[in-house]
PDB file of C-alpha atoms in Angstrom:
ATOM      1  CA  UNK O   6     200.014 152.288 116.466  1.00 53.00           C
ATOM      2  CA  UNK O   7     202.460 155.190 115.415  1.00 57.00           C
ATOM      3  CA  UNK O   8     202.884 156.044 111.805  1.00 65.00           C
ATOM      4  CA  UNK O   9     206.365 155.768 110.313  1.00 67.00           C
ATOM      5  CA  UNK O  10     207.916 157.447 107.291  1.00 84.00           C
ATOM      6  CA  UNK O  11     206.704 160.131 105.018  1.00 95.00           C
ATOM      7  CA  UNK O  12     203.168 161.245 104.268  1.00 96.00           C
ATOM      8  CA  UNK O  13     201.167 160.478 101.129  1.00 97.00           C
ATOM      9  CA  UNK O  14     201.713 164.134 100.220  1.00 97.00           C
ATOM     10  CA  UNK O  15     205.419 163.958 100.450  1.00 97.00           C
ATOM     11  CA  UNK O  16     205.628 160.669  98.590  1.00 98.00           C
ATOM     12  CA  UNK O  17     203.377 162.014  95.859  1.00 98.00           C
ATOM     13  CA  UNK O  18     205.264 165.234  95.668  1.00 96.00           C
ATOM     14  CA  UNK O  19     208.433 163.278  94.963  1.00 97.00           C
ATOM     15  CA  UNK O  20     206.892 160.734  92.773  1.00 97.00           C
ATOM     16  CA  UNK O  21     208.243 160.408  89.093  1.00 98.00           C
ATOM     17  CA  UNK O  22     205.995 157.878  87.342  1.00 98.00           C
ATOM     18  CA  UNK O  23     203.020 156.333  89.075  1.00 98.00           C
ATOM     19  CA  UNK O  24     201.138 156.412  92.327  1.00 98.00           C
ATOM     20  CA  UNK O  25     198.328 153.834  92.926  1.00 99.00           C
ATOM     21  CA  UNK O  26     195.952 153.324  95.738  1.00 98.00           C
ATOM     22  CA  UNK O  27     194.165 150.097  96.662  1.00 98.00           C
ATOM     23  CA  UNK O  28     191.124 150.556  98.899  1.00 98.00           C
ATOM     24  CA  UNK O  29     189.597 147.358 100.203  1.00 98.00           C
ATOM     25  CA  UNK O  30     187.155 148.419 103.043  1.00 97.00           C
ATOM     26  CA  UNK O  31     183.377 149.110 102.876  1.00 97.00           C
ATOM     27  CA  UNK O  32     183.491 151.855 105.451  1.00 96.00           C
ATOM     28  CA  UNK O  33     186.145 154.343 106.672  1.00 95.00           C
ATOM     29  CA  UNK O  34     185.685 156.127 109.898  1.00 92.00           C
ATOM     30  CA  UNK O  35     188.158 158.860 109.158  1.00 84.00           C
ATOM     31  CA  UNK O  36     187.507 161.515 111.660  1.00 86.00           C
ATOM     32  CA  UNK O  37     188.009 164.563 109.335  1.00 87.00           C
ATOM     33  CA  UNK O  38     185.019 163.393 107.060  1.00 89.00           C
ATOM     34  CA  UNK O  39     182.763 162.141 109.678  1.00 90.00           C
ATOM     35  CA  UNK O  40     180.551 165.305 109.824  1.00 90.00           C
ATOM     36  CA  UNK O  41     180.367 165.517 106.042  1.00 92.00           C
ATOM     37  CA  UNK O  42     179.491 161.891 105.771  1.00 95.00           C
ATOM     38  CA  UNK O  43     176.580 162.287 108.405  1.00 95.00           C
ATOM     39  CA  UNK O  44     175.327 165.379 106.676  1.00 95.00           C
ATOM     40  CA  UNK O  45     175.256 163.605 103.358  1.00 97.00           C
ATOM     41  CA  UNK O  46     173.334 160.713 104.888  1.00 97.00           C
ATOM     42  CA  UNK O  47     170.743 163.271 106.191  1.00 97.00           C
ATOM     43  CA  UNK O  48     170.516 165.659 103.181  1.00 97.00           C
ATOM     44  CA  UNK O  49     172.057 163.999 100.440  1.00 95.00           C
ATOM     45  CA  UNK O  50     174.151 167.138  99.783  1.00 96.00           C
ATOM     46  CA  UNK O  51     177.939 166.821  99.371  1.00 95.00           C
ATOM     47  CA  UNK O  52     181.012 169.009  98.974  1.00 93.00           C
ATOM     48  CA  UNK O  53     182.255 168.394  95.432  1.00 95.00           C
ATOM     49  CA  UNK O  54     183.856 171.690  94.906  1.00 96.00           C
ATOM     50  CA  UNK O  55     187.508 171.127  94.102  1.00 97.00           C
ATOM     51  CA  UNK O  56     188.384 174.532  95.335  1.00 97.00           C
ATOM     52  CA  UNK O  57     186.783 174.100  98.763  1.00 95.00           C
ATOM     53  CA  UNK O  58     188.736 174.237 101.962  1.00 94.00           C
ATOM     54  CA  UNK O  59     188.438 170.474 102.250  1.00 91.00           C
ATOM     55  CA  UNK O  60     189.244 169.479  98.745  1.00 95.00           C
ATOM     56  CA  UNK O  61     191.664 172.092  97.474  1.00 97.00           C
ATOM     57  CA  UNK O  62     195.011 170.530  98.915  1.00 97.00           C
ATOM     58  CA  UNK O  63     194.232 167.198  97.589  1.00 97.00           C
ATOM     59  CA  UNK O  64     193.368 168.557  94.189  1.00 98.00           C
ATOM     60  CA  UNK O  65     196.317 170.517  94.070  1.00 98.00           C
ATOM     61  CA  UNK O  66     198.505 167.784  95.084  1.00 98.00           C
ATOM     62  CA  UNK O  67     197.224 165.331  92.490  1.00 98.00           C
ATOM     63  CA  UNK O  68     196.986 167.950  89.874  1.00 98.00           C
ATOM     64  CA  UNK O  69     200.709 168.815  90.382  1.00 98.00           C
ATOM     65  CA  UNK O  70     201.707 165.133  90.116  1.00 98.00           C
ATOM     66  CA  UNK O  71     199.702 164.636  87.038  1.00 98.00           C
ATOM     67  CA  UNK O  72     201.069 167.834  85.287  1.00 98.00           C
ATOM     68  CA  UNK O  73     204.541 166.358  86.030  1.00 98.00           C
ATOM     69  CA  UNK O  74     203.479 163.126  84.210  1.00 98.00           C
ATOM     70  CA  UNK O  75     202.685 160.853  86.957  1.00 98.00           C
ATOM     71  CA  UNK O  76     199.830 158.632  86.576  1.00 98.00           C
ATOM     72  CA  UNK O  77     197.561 158.526  89.626  1.00 98.00           C
ATOM     73  CA  UNK O  78     195.196 155.597  89.863  1.00 99.00           C
ATOM     74  CA  UNK O  79     192.884 154.462  92.657  1.00 98.00           C
ATOM     75  CA  UNK O  80     190.907 151.160  92.731  1.00 98.00           C
ATOM     76  CA  UNK O  81     188.295 150.249  95.103  1.00 98.00           C
ATOM     77  CA  UNK O  82     187.293 146.820  96.025  1.00 98.00           C
ATOM     78  CA  UNK O  83     183.729 146.764  97.399  1.00 98.00           C
ATOM     79  CA  UNK O  84     180.929 144.462  98.534  1.00 98.00           C
ATOM     80  CA  UNK O  85     177.545 144.463  96.756  1.00 97.00           C
ATOM     81  CA  UNK O  86     175.111 145.780  97.587  1.00 97.00           C
ATOM     82  CA  UNK O  87     177.218 148.656  98.450  1.00 98.00           C
ATOM     83  CA  UNK O  88     177.419 150.306 101.836  1.00 97.00           C
ATOM     84  CA  UNK O  89     176.184 153.925 102.540  1.00 97.00           C
ATOM     85  CA  UNK O  90     179.761 154.884 102.890  1.00 97.00           C
ATOM     86  CA  UNK O  91     180.639 153.342  99.469  1.00 98.00           C
ATOM     87  CA  UNK O  92     177.698 155.398  97.994  1.00 97.00           C
ATOM     88  CA  UNK O  93     179.162 158.539  99.746  1.00 97.00           C
ATOM     89  CA  UNK O  94     182.455 157.810  98.121  1.00 96.00           C
ATOM     90  CA  UNK O  95     181.146 157.160  94.841  1.00 98.00           C
ATOM     91  CA  UNK O  96     179.300 160.470  94.976  1.00 96.00           C
ATOM     92  CA  UNK O  97     182.410 162.401  95.850  1.00 96.00           C
ATOM     93  CA  UNK O  98     184.666 160.760  93.331  1.00 98.00           C
ATOM     94  CA  UNK O  99     184.002 163.386  90.875  1.00 98.00           C
ATOM     95  CA  UNK O 100     186.536 165.495  92.716  1.00 98.00           C
ATOM     96  CA  UNK O 101     189.265 162.689  92.407  1.00 98.00           C
ATOM     97  CA  UNK O 102     188.581 162.703  88.727  1.00 98.00           C
ATOM     98  CA  UNK O 103     188.768 166.512  88.376  1.00 98.00           C
ATOM     99  CA  UNK O 104     192.124 166.425  90.052  1.00 98.00           C
ATOM    100  CA  UNK O 105     193.385 163.945  87.419  1.00 98.00           C
ATOM    101  CA  UNK O 106     193.072 160.622  89.118  1.00 98.00           C
ATOM    102  CA  UNK O 107     191.784 157.614  87.262  1.00 98.00           C
ATOM    103  CA  UNK O 108     189.337 155.628  89.599  1.00 99.00           C
ATOM    104  CA  UNK O 109     187.927 152.227  89.143  1.00 99.00           C
ATOM    105  CA  UNK O 110     185.514 149.966  91.294  1.00 98.00           C
ATOM    106  CA  UNK O 111     185.722 146.269  91.605  1.00 98.00           C
ATOM    107  CA  UNK O 112     182.982 144.184  93.120  1.00 98.00           C
ATOM    108  CA  UNK O 113     184.379 141.964  95.705  1.00 98.00           C
ATOM    109  CA  UNK O 114     182.980 138.741  94.152  1.00 97.00           C
ATOM    110  CA  UNK O 115     184.915 139.592  90.919  1.00 97.00           C
ATOM    111  CA  UNK O 116     188.260 139.737  92.960  1.00 98.00           C
ATOM    112  CA  UNK O 117     188.215 135.927  93.490  1.00 97.00           C
ATOM    113  CA  UNK O 118     191.621 134.506  92.816  1.00 96.00           C
ATOM    114  CA  UNK O 119     193.386 137.928  93.571  1.00 97.00           C
ATOM    115  CA  UNK O 120     195.180 137.664  96.862  1.00 96.00           C
ATOM    116  CA  UNK O 121     194.266 140.967  98.309  1.00 97.00           C
ATOM    117  CA  UNK O 122     196.454 142.251 101.139  1.00 96.00           C
ATOM    118  CA  UNK O 123     195.200 142.560 104.707  1.00 95.00           C
ATOM    119  CA  UNK O 124     195.074 146.253 104.465  1.00 96.00           C
ATOM    120  CA  UNK O 125     195.008 149.240 102.100  1.00 98.00           C
ATOM    121  CA  UNK O 126     198.033 150.694 100.403  1.00 98.00           C
ATOM    122  CA  UNK O 127     199.716 153.341  98.195  1.00 98.00           C
ATOM    123  CA  UNK O 128     202.471 152.437  95.871  1.00 98.00           C
ATOM    124  CA  UNK O 129     204.736 154.970  94.526  1.00 98.00           C
ATOM    125  CA  UNK O 130     206.908 154.414  91.551  1.00 98.00           C
ATOM    126  CA  UNK O 131     206.522 150.673  92.066  1.00 98.00           C
ATOM    127  CA  UNK O 132     209.244 150.893  94.769  1.00 98.00           C
ATOM    128  CA  UNK O 133     207.680 152.545  97.956  1.00 98.00           C
ATOM    129  CA  UNK O 134     204.518 150.932  99.729  1.00 98.00           C
ATOM    130  CA  UNK O 135     202.661 153.078 102.197  1.00 98.00           C
ATOM    131  CA  UNK O 136     200.351 150.702 104.182  1.00 97.00           C
ATOM    132  CA  UNK O 137     197.239 152.109 105.993  1.00 97.00           C
ATOM    133  CA  UNK O 138     196.053 150.523 109.142  1.00 96.00           C
ATOM    134  CA  UNK O 139     192.475 150.873 110.402  1.00 95.00           C
ATOM    135  CA  UNK O 140     190.407 149.770 113.320  1.00 94.00           C
ATOM    136  CA  UNK O 141     187.332 147.510 112.853  1.00 93.00           C
ATOM    137  CA  UNK O 142     185.241 150.703 112.810  1.00 91.00           C
ATOM    138  CA  UNK O 143     187.258 152.156 110.083  1.00 93.00           C
ATOM    139  CA  UNK O 144     189.272 154.693 112.211  1.00 92.00           C
ATOM    140  CA  UNK O 145     192.681 155.398 110.874  1.00 92.00           C
ATOM    141  CA  UNK O 146     195.357 153.999 113.216  1.00 94.00           C
ATOM    142  CA  UNK O 147     198.608 154.755 111.480  1.00 94.00           C
ATOM    143  CA  UNK O 148     200.784 154.093 108.641  1.00 96.00           C
ATOM    144  CA  UNK O 149     204.060 152.115 107.805  1.00 96.00           C
ATOM    145  CA  UNK O 150     206.279 152.517 104.878  1.00 97.00           C
ATOM    146  CA  UNK O 151     208.253 149.882 103.117  1.00 97.00           C
ATOM    147  CA  UNK O 152     210.795 149.860 100.375  1.00 97.00           C
ATOM    148  CA  UNK O 153     211.255 146.067 100.300  1.00 98.00           C
ATOM    149  CA  UNK O 154     211.471 145.158  96.479  1.00 98.00           C
ATOM    150  CA  UNK O 155     209.544 142.092  97.060  1.00 98.00           C
ATOM    151  CA  UNK O 156     206.694 143.679  98.909  1.00 98.00           C
ATOM    152  CA  UNK O 157     206.466 146.407  96.264  1.00 98.00           C
ATOM    153  CA  UNK O 158     206.544 143.848  93.550  1.00 98.00           C
ATOM    154  CA  UNK O 159     203.631 141.991  95.237  1.00 98.00           C
ATOM    155  CA  UNK O 160     201.548 145.205  95.676  1.00 98.00           C
ATOM    156  CA  UNK O 161     202.130 145.961  91.942  1.00 98.00           C
ATOM    157  CA  UNK O 162     200.992 142.764  90.870  1.00 98.00           C
ATOM    158  CA  UNK O 163     197.861 142.943  93.081  1.00 98.00           C
ATOM    159  CA  UNK O 164     196.941 146.373  91.770  1.00 98.00           C
ATOM    160  CA  UNK O 165     197.413 145.253  88.233  1.00 98.00           C
ATOM    161  CA  UNK O 166     195.109 142.444  88.682  1.00 98.00           C
ATOM    162  CA  UNK O 167     192.463 144.505  90.404  1.00 98.00           C
ATOM    163  CA  UNK O 168     192.886 147.306  87.751  1.00 98.00           C
ATOM    164  CA  UNK O 169     192.421 145.005  85.009  1.00 98.00           C
ATOM    165  CA  UNK O 170     189.156 143.529  86.458  1.00 98.00           C
ATOM    166  CA  UNK O 171     187.820 146.899  87.763  1.00 98.00           C
ATOM    167  CA  UNK O 172     185.077 149.132  86.093  1.00 98.00           C
ATOM    168  CA  UNK O 173     185.992 152.748  85.291  1.00 98.00           C
ATOM    169  CA  UNK O 174     184.094 155.183  87.694  1.00 98.00           C
ATOM    170  CA  UNK O 175     181.627 156.416  84.974  1.00 97.00           C
ATOM    171  CA  UNK O 176     180.559 152.963  84.302  1.00 98.00           C
ATOM    172  CA  UNK O 177     180.086 151.485  87.723  1.00 98.00           C
ATOM    173  CA  UNK O 178     176.446 151.559  88.796  1.00 94.00           C
ATOM    174  CA  UNK O 179     176.165 151.545  92.621  1.00 91.00           C
ATOM    175  CA  UNK O 180     172.368 150.890  92.685  1.00 79.00           C
TER     176      UNK O 180
END
């Protein structure tokens, strides 16, 4: 599946008020982090240096948006007990927080009654949705952008419902 539309970096750079990201998978098989994930499984060590080659571009992008007054929030809906991948994500979330993101976690069983979308999304200024499509193994397959007001409104409502129920990162115990 080919990607269409602007990248997350382009959308975040042009964002004026808010950028929210809903993540709903228990494992992502994203190629650029596969080696780091495997190393973390073996050693328990993880790159959480916001100035590192892997993190600096994201930290700079988010920090710039937050400095402009953009609220950047990420909510993760997770199964419990959590997967190894979610433990890995939880351990690296410190960098998201240092960049200026707010991050919350929602146990899947507490999401009952929230009509979650079939795939993850970013929502920019409550008007532009960037869907992310993944294989069953978690590999990124592509993206699609929608500016349909009805779809954006639905995504805003879903994110709001998840955010209200979710636990702030510092309070979410993955054990």
